[in-house]
Short mmCIF file of C-alpha atoms and ligand atoms in Angstrom, two decimals:
data_model
loop_
_atom_site.label_atom_id
_atom_site.label_comp_id
_atom_site.label_asym_id
_atom_site.label_seq_id
_atom_site.Cartn_x
_atom_site.Cartn_y
_atom_site.Cartn_z
CA MET A 1 5.76 33.54 -6.17
CA SER A 2 3.63 30.15 -6.20
CA TRP A 3 1.79 29.16 -3.84
CA TRP A 4 3.90 26.35 -2.24
CA SER A 5 7.76 29.01 -1.48
CA GLU A 6 7.49 28.88 1.53
CA PHE A 7 8.01 24.83 1.17
CA ALA A 8 9.92 24.51 -1.28
CA ASP A 9 13.83 23.28 0.21
CA ARG A 10 11.61 20.27 1.10
CA ILE A 11 9.37 20.04 -2.24
CA GLU A 12 10.91 18.14 -5.82
CA PRO A 13 9.52 19.39 -8.43
CA ASP A 14 8.56 15.90 -10.83
CA ALA A 15 9.55 13.77 -8.87
CA PRO A 16 9.83 10.46 -10.70
CA ILE A 17 7.34 8.86 -7.86
CA GLY A 18 6.44 6.02 -10.82
CA LEU A 19 10.08 5.10 -10.18
CA SER A 20 10.05 4.48 -6.38
CA THR A 21 7.00 2.12 -6.67
CA TRP A 22 7.69 -1.62 -6.66
CA PHE A 23 6.72 -1.89 -9.99
CA GLN A 24 9.85 0.64 -11.00
CA LEU A 25 7.49 2.38 -13.91
CA GLY A 26 4.51 4.89 -14.67
CA GLY A 27 4.68 8.34 -14.59
CA SER A 28 5.93 11.94 -12.15
CA ALA A 29 4.99 14.00 -9.74
CA ARG A 30 3.95 17.74 -10.22
CA TYR A 31 5.58 18.30 -6.44
CA LEU A 32 6.53 15.99 -4.06
CA PHE A 33 6.80 17.30 0.03
CA HIS A 34 8.48 15.40 2.97
CA PRO A 35 7.07 16.77 5.65
CA ARG A 36 9.96 18.56 9.14
CA ASP A 37 6.74 17.51 11.54
CA ILE A 38 2.87 17.62 11.44
CA ASP A 39 2.22 20.87 11.07
CA ASP A 40 4.21 21.43 8.73
CA LEU A 41 2.09 19.05 6.95
CA ALA A 42 -1.04 20.39 8.17
CA SER A 43 -0.01 24.35 6.81
CA LEU A 44 0.89 22.42 3.33
CA LEU A 45 -2.96 20.51 2.96
CA ALA A 46 -4.14 24.26 4.38
CA ARG A 47 -1.92 25.87 1.22
CA ALA A 48 -3.13 23.26 -1.65
CA GLY A 49 -6.37 23.21 -0.39
CA GLN A 50 -6.80 27.24 -1.77
CA GLU A 51 -4.80 26.01 -4.68
CA ASP A 52 -7.40 22.96 -5.49
CA VAL A 53 -4.60 21.13 -5.90
CA PRO A 54 -4.65 17.21 -5.01
CA PHE A 55 -2.57 15.27 -2.52
CA LYS A 56 -1.87 11.69 -2.22
CA VAL A 57 0.65 9.94 0.02
CA LEU A 58 3.18 7.80 -0.88
CA GLY A 59 4.57 4.87 1.56
CA ALA A 60 6.59 2.37 0.13
CA GLY A 61 5.56 1.80 -3.31
CA ALA A 62 4.59 -1.95 -2.58
CA ASN A 63 0.66 -2.16 -4.05
CA VAL A 64 0.73 1.46 -5.41
CA LEU A 65 0.58 1.41 -8.89
CA VAL A 66 1.33 5.01 -11.37
CA SER A 67 -0.10 6.25 -14.63
CA ASP A 68 2.77 7.03 -17.08
CA ASP A 69 1.33 10.34 -16.78
CA GLY A 70 1.75 10.59 -13.23
CA PHE A 71 -0.02 12.18 -11.03
CA ASP A 72 -0.70 16.06 -11.17
CA GLY A 73 -0.94 17.32 -7.51
CA VAL A 74 1.61 17.50 -5.05
CA VAL A 75 2.72 12.87 -3.36
CA VAL A 76 3.73 13.60 0.53
CA ARG A 77 6.48 11.03 1.75
CA LEU A 78 6.31 10.65 5.42
CA ASP A 79 9.76 9.90 5.61
CA SER A 80 11.55 12.55 7.89
CA ASP A 81 12.55 11.06 11.31
CA THR A 82 9.13 12.22 12.99
CA PHE A 83 6.84 9.83 11.26
CA ARG A 84 9.82 6.93 11.21
CA THR A 85 10.11 6.68 15.23
CA THR A 86 8.61 3.42 17.35
CA SER A 87 8.22 3.92 21.06
CA ARG A 88 6.43 1.37 23.92
CA ARG A 89 5.28 2.47 27.54
CA GLY A 90 4.09 -1.59 28.68
CA ASP A 91 2.71 -4.11 25.76
CA SER A 92 1.01 -0.86 23.89
CA TRP A 93 3.81 0.10 20.62
CA GLU A 94 3.69 3.29 19.57
CA VAL A 95 4.65 3.52 15.52
CA GLY A 96 4.80 5.65 13.24
CA ALA A 97 3.19 5.60 9.57
CA GLY A 98 6.45 6.03 7.40
CA ALA A 99 8.25 3.19 9.97
CA ASP A 100 9.04 0.28 8.13
CA LEU A 101 6.38 -2.36 8.49
CA PRO A 102 8.78 -5.73 7.51
CA LEU A 103 11.60 -4.34 9.97
CA PHE A 104 9.47 -3.06 12.41
CA ALA A 105 6.67 -6.70 11.98
CA HIS A 106 10.23 -7.96 13.10
CA GLN A 107 11.68 -6.31 15.50
CA CYS A 108 8.34 -6.59 17.10
CA CYS A 109 9.34 -10.96 16.85
CA ASP A 110 13.34 -10.22 18.18
CA GLN A 111 11.78 -8.05 21.43
CA GLY A 112 9.29 -11.14 21.88
CA PHE A 113 5.84 -8.88 20.75
CA SER A 114 2.97 -11.17 18.99
CA GLY A 115 1.04 -9.91 16.84
CA LEU A 116 3.00 -8.77 13.01
CA GLU A 117 4.26 -12.02 12.26
CA CYS A 118 1.93 -13.24 10.36
CA LEU A 119 2.73 -10.68 7.86
CA ALA A 120 5.64 -11.44 7.61
CA GLY A 121 6.76 -11.04 3.06
CA ILE A 122 4.38 -8.28 3.33
CA PRO A 123 6.25 -5.01 2.15
CA GLY A 124 4.87 -1.50 2.70
CA SER A 125 5.31 1.83 5.15
CA ILE A 126 3.00 1.23 7.88
CA GLY A 127 -0.13 4.73 7.25
CA GLY A 128 -0.22 2.49 3.58
CA ALA A 129 -0.54 -1.30 5.61
CA VAL A 130 -2.81 0.33 7.61
CA ARG A 131 -4.58 2.05 5.12
CA MET A 132 -5.55 -1.25 3.15
CA ASN A 133 -5.68 -3.12 6.39
CA ALA A 134 -2.56 -5.09 4.43
CA GLY A 135 -2.88 -9.22 5.70
CA GLY A 136 -3.29 -12.32 4.57
CA ARG A 137 -4.90 -15.29 5.22
CA SER A 138 -3.38 -15.31 8.11
CA GLY A 139 -4.16 -11.95 9.76
CA GLU A 140 -4.36 -8.55 9.12
CA LEU A 141 -2.82 -5.67 10.92
CA GLY A 142 -6.05 -4.38 12.03
CA ASP A 143 -6.41 -7.10 13.98
CA VAL A 144 -3.66 -5.50 16.63
CA VAL A 145 -4.25 -1.81 16.09
CA ARG A 146 -6.12 -0.03 18.46
CA GLU A 147 -6.18 4.09 17.96
CA ILE A 148 -4.27 5.73 14.41
CA ASP A 149 -4.02 9.58 14.67
CA THR A 150 -4.99 10.99 11.24
CA LEU A 151 -4.46 14.84 9.44
CA ARG A 152 -7.40 15.50 7.88
CA SER A 153 -7.46 16.34 4.58
CA ASP A 154 -8.77 19.63 5.78
CA GLY A 155 -5.60 20.02 7.79
CA PHE A 156 -7.40 19.28 11.10
CA ALA A 157 -5.97 16.10 13.16
CA GLU A 158 -7.82 13.50 14.87
CA THR A 159 -7.48 10.19 16.31
CA LEU A 160 -9.52 7.81 15.05
CA THR A 161 -10.75 4.07 16.94
CA HIS A 162 -10.41 0.63 16.05
CA ASP A 163 -14.39 0.55 15.41
CA GLN A 164 -14.09 4.01 13.49
CA ILE A 165 -11.41 2.84 11.55
CA GLY A 166 -13.72 0.31 9.77
CA PHE A 167 -11.52 -2.49 9.32
CA GLY A 168 -12.18 -4.87 6.62
CA TYR A 169 -10.93 -7.27 3.90
CA ARG A 170 -7.57 -4.99 2.14
CA HIS A 171 -10.53 -2.34 3.83
CA THR A 172 -10.78 0.90 5.97
CA GLU A 173 -13.26 3.90 6.07
CA LEU A 174 -10.34 6.29 6.16
CA GLY A 175 -11.49 8.67 3.27
CA ASP A 176 -8.39 11.17 1.85
CA ARG A 177 -7.32 11.59 5.86
CA ILE A 178 -3.66 10.79 6.44
CA VAL A 179 -2.25 8.47 8.99
CA LEU A 180 -0.15 9.82 10.99
CA SER A 181 0.60 7.11 14.01
CA ALA A 182 -0.99 3.18 15.02
CA ARG A 183 -0.82 1.82 18.85
CA LEU A 184 -0.83 -1.23 18.25
CA ALA A 185 -1.13 -4.41 21.15
CA LEU A 186 0.10 -6.65 21.09
CA GLU A 187 1.50 -10.25 23.24
CA ARG A 188 3.98 -11.33 24.29
CA ASP A 189 5.36 -14.59 23.33
CA ASP A 190 8.65 -16.16 23.46
CA PRO A 191 10.51 -14.58 20.50
CA ASP A 192 12.52 -17.42 18.59
CA ARG A 193 8.75 -18.94 18.19
CA LEU A 194 7.53 -15.79 17.20
CA LYS A 195 10.46 -15.77 14.80
CA GLY A 196 10.38 -19.58 13.48
CA ARG A 197 6.53 -18.98 12.21
CA PHE A 198 8.23 -15.37 10.76
CA ASP A 199 10.39 -16.64 9.01
CA GLU A 200 7.37 -20.69 7.44
CA LEU A 201 5.59 -17.83 6.23
CA LEU A 202 8.06 -16.19 4.45
CA GLN A 203 9.04 -19.00 3.32
CA GLU A 204 5.52 -20.72 2.33
CA LYS A 205 5.57 -17.25 0.86
CA ARG A 206 8.42 -17.66 -1.65
CA ARG A 207 7.55 -20.58 -2.68
CA ALA A 208 3.57 -19.61 -3.53
CA GLN A 209 5.15 -15.71 -4.99
CA PRO A 210 6.69 -13.98 -7.27
CA LEU A 211 8.41 -11.87 -4.40
CA GLY A 212 11.91 -11.24 -7.01
CA ASP A 213 9.62 -9.99 -9.10
CA LYS A 214 8.73 -6.11 -9.96
CA SER A 215 5.06 -6.62 -9.13
CA ALA A 216 2.69 -5.00 -6.57
CA GLY A 217 1.42 -8.47 -4.80
CA CYS A 218 -2.04 -9.31 -5.59
CA VAL A 219 -3.57 -7.18 -8.27
CA PHE A 220 -7.19 -8.48 -7.21
CA LYS A 221 -8.68 -9.27 -4.32
CA ASN A 222 -10.70 -12.59 -3.64
CA PRO A 223 -14.42 -11.76 -4.19
CA GLU A 224 -15.71 -14.16 -2.09
CA GLY A 225 -15.88 -17.69 -2.01
CA HIS A 226 -13.43 -17.69 -4.90
CA ALA A 227 -9.44 -16.84 -4.73
CA ALA A 228 -8.79 -14.63 -7.95
CA GLY A 229 -5.69 -16.65 -8.89
CA ALA A 230 -7.38 -19.93 -9.37
CA LEU A 231 -10.08 -17.97 -11.49
CA ILE A 232 -7.50 -16.44 -13.54
CA ASP A 233 -5.13 -19.80 -13.72
CA ARG A 234 -7.99 -21.19 -14.72
CA ALA A 235 -9.14 -18.67 -17.15
CA GLY A 236 -5.37 -19.84 -18.78
CA LEU A 237 -3.68 -16.97 -18.73
CA LYS A 238 -0.63 -17.46 -17.35
CA GLY A 239 2.04 -15.81 -18.65
CA LYS A 240 -0.06 -13.71 -20.65
CA ARG A 241 1.63 -10.59 -21.62
CA CYS A 242 0.83 -7.21 -22.76
CA GLY A 243 3.92 -5.64 -24.15
CA ARG A 244 6.95 -5.59 -21.13
CA ALA A 245 3.71 -6.84 -18.26
CA GLN A 246 3.07 -10.40 -17.15
CA VAL A 247 1.12 -12.53 -15.90
CA SER A 248 3.20 -14.75 -13.42
CA GLU A 249 4.10 -18.59 -13.98
CA ARG A 250 4.22 -18.46 -10.42
CA HIS A 251 0.12 -16.85 -9.26
CA ALA A 252 -1.43 -15.19 -11.65
CA ASN A 253 -3.13 -13.14 -9.16
CA PHE A 254 0.11 -11.39 -9.30
CA ILE A 255 1.87 -9.31 -12.64
CA VAL A 256 5.24 -8.80 -13.04
CA ALA A 257 6.65 -5.84 -14.87
CA GLN A 258 9.88 -7.22 -16.91
CA GLU A 259 12.82 -4.67 -18.69
CA GLY A 260 11.31 -1.72 -20.79
CA ALA A 261 7.68 -2.65 -18.95
CA THR A 262 5.16 0.93 -19.01
CA ALA A 263 2.10 1.16 -16.23
CA SER A 264 -0.19 1.16 -20.21
CA ASP A 265 1.57 -1.75 -20.31
CA VAL A 266 0.40 -3.17 -17.20
CA LEU A 267 -3.46 -1.18 -17.44
CA GLY A 268 -3.92 -2.78 -20.35
CA LEU A 269 -3.38 -6.43 -19.62
CA ILE A 270 -5.23 -5.45 -15.74
CA ASP A 271 -8.76 -4.82 -18.18
CA LEU A 272 -8.07 -8.37 -20.29
CA ILE A 273 -7.51 -9.91 -17.07
CA ARG A 274 -10.92 -8.38 -16.30
CA GLU A 275 -12.41 -9.23 -19.24
CA ARG A 276 -11.18 -12.72 -19.51
CA VAL A 277 -13.26 -14.17 -16.11
CA ARG A 278 -16.10 -12.34 -16.12
CA ARG A 279 -16.01 -14.28 -19.24
CA ALA A 280 -15.32 -17.05 -18.29
CA PHE A 281 -17.31 -17.51 -14.66
CA GLY A 282 -19.42 -14.06 -14.79
CA ILE A 283 -17.38 -12.68 -12.01
CA GLU A 284 -16.09 -8.89 -12.03
CA LEU A 285 -12.94 -9.07 -9.83
CA GLU A 286 -12.21 -5.46 -8.26
CA GLU A 287 -8.68 -3.73 -8.56
CA GLU A 288 -6.88 -4.33 -5.34
CA ILE A 289 -3.82 -1.75 -5.85
CA ASP A 290 -4.21 1.80 -5.67
CA ILE A 291 -4.19 2.88 -9.28
CA TRP A 292 -3.43 6.58 -9.96
CA ARG A 293 -5.17 7.53 -13.40
CA PRO A 294 -5.32 10.87 -13.91
CA VAL A 295 -8.15 12.61 -13.05
CA ASN A 296 -10.70 12.09 -15.14
CA THR A 297 -9.57 9.45 -17.13
CA PRO A 298 -12.32 6.93 -17.84
CA LYS A 299 -11.35 2.85 -17.80
CA VAL A 300 -10.62 1.12 -21.09
CA HIS A 301 -11.78 -1.52 -21.58
CA VAL A 302 -10.46 -5.17 -23.61
N1 EPU B 1 -4.23 -20.52 -7.28
C1 EPU B 1 -4.26 -20.85 -8.38
N2 EPU B 1 -2.70 -20.96 -9.08
C2 EPU B 1 -2.67 -19.33 -8.59
C3 EPU B 1 -2.21 -18.92 -7.05
C4 EPU B 1 -3.28 -19.22 -6.76
O1 EPU B 1 -5.01 -22.00 -8.68
O2 EPU B 1 -1.84 -18.78 -9.54
C5 EPU B 1 -5.33 -21.33 -6.41
C6 EPU B 1 -4.50 -22.28 -5.06
O3 EPU B 1 -3.49 -23.36 -5.24
C7 EPU B 1 -5.30 -21.36 -3.82
C8 EPU B 1 -6.07 -20.39 -3.66
O4 EPU B 1 -6.00 -20.21 -4.77
O5 EPU B 1 -6.08 -22.93 -3.98
C9 EPU B 1 -5.40 -18.81 -2.99
O6 EPU B 1 -4.62 -18.94 -3.37
P1 EPU B 1 -2.98 -18.10 -2.33
O7 EPU B 1 -3.46 -19.53 -1.62
O8 EPU B 1 -2.04 -18.27 -2.82
O9 EPU B 1 -3.55 -17.07 -0.65
P2 EPU B 1 -4.38 -15.97 -2.34
O10 EPU B 1 -6.15 -16.12 -1.97
O11 EPU B 1 -3.87 -15.61 -3.87
C10 EPU B 1 -4.15 -14.01 -0.34
C11 EPU B 1 -3.87 -12.89 -0.33
C12 EPU B 1 -2.27 -12.38 -0.31
C13 EPU B 1 -1.76 -13.22 0.41
C14 EPU B 1 -2.05 -14.66 0.95
C15 EPU B 1 -1.25 -15.18 2.13
C16 EPU B 1 -5.92 -11.60 -1.70
C17 EPU B 1 -5.75 -10.97 -2.43
N3 EPU B 1 -4.21 -12.38 -0.97
O12 EPU B 1 -3.77 -14.44 -1.74
O13 EPU B 1 -1.93 -11.16 -0.38
O14 EPU B 1 0.23 -13.24 0.99
O15 EPU B 1 -3.57 -15.04 0.87
O16 EPU B 1 -1.76 -15.45 2.88
O17 EPU B 1 -6.03 -11.18 -0.15
C18 EPU B 1 -1.72 -9.40 -1.18
O18 EPU B 1 -2.40 -9.11 -0.58
O19 EPU B 1 -0.90 -8.42 -2.46
C19 EPU B 1 -0.97 -10.99 -0.77
C20 EPU B 1 -0.68 -11.59 -2.15
#
């Protein structure tokens, strides 16, 4: 009997998770787990911990690059109804980690609740968006998060307040805690005004970013005082290719995957960009996207 046999009806072995990321490339997960509820997730984590099997959570796959070798562990997907519900009490919203951020943001605008319209054009799940404090120049999700429920890697539940989450620029201090749900404080506003603002931001992004292509959004964080896109552009890298991966012609901080691209193509291009920007400006770019490399694989430098 395998260690995971009691979960067998909700585990897919050798699941091609790379294909469900926005890049639509990369390898498989040894196990893909769809927990029924929080207790089920806690039990799985405890068993995996006993077996020294690592785990990761995959949200909407909007900010993840899975290496071609995939992930040799359990990938959790919070896609059952339990993890996707949303409810409201007064102006306080509770939303499950598996809920879709753009859909929820739209729903809030429709119902006249302000706070998420600044996230127009940002794909992702609520859990992933909390973890990386998704946002842009007009605001960040962390601005409206009051507290979250999490599960620690040892299977214990923990509620964290806004301050304990440690929101920073595309950053939190959550470590390997799994976000289960978030409570948001939104303010009432006129639905037409909110929808107008949402659509305006979405149009702006459509103009400036290759939203229709296979990508994971901005690849690098903006270094203090600089825009990564501008640095990559000034280094002359727009349109630069590595295999079937290409620096976007529209926004240089996006890498787009063309038909037949592999994760190695994208990783090669990331290394090349980092090296060229370092050489041209003496600035070290830090990745914003979450790269799932096989354990113990050193970074390759061009
Ligand atoms: N720029 C260039 N060339 C380019 C791209 C940008 O010269 O190819 C210049 C722009 O002209 C501008 C500056 O770089 O002067 C900043 O560019 P932009 O206004 O497009 O914003 P950004 O800093 O590149 C950030 C977030 C985006 C978010 C936008 C809008 C980061 C790394 N990126 O982009 O977030 O959508 O602001 O709010 O913080 C993401 O997180 O995946 C993402 C795309």
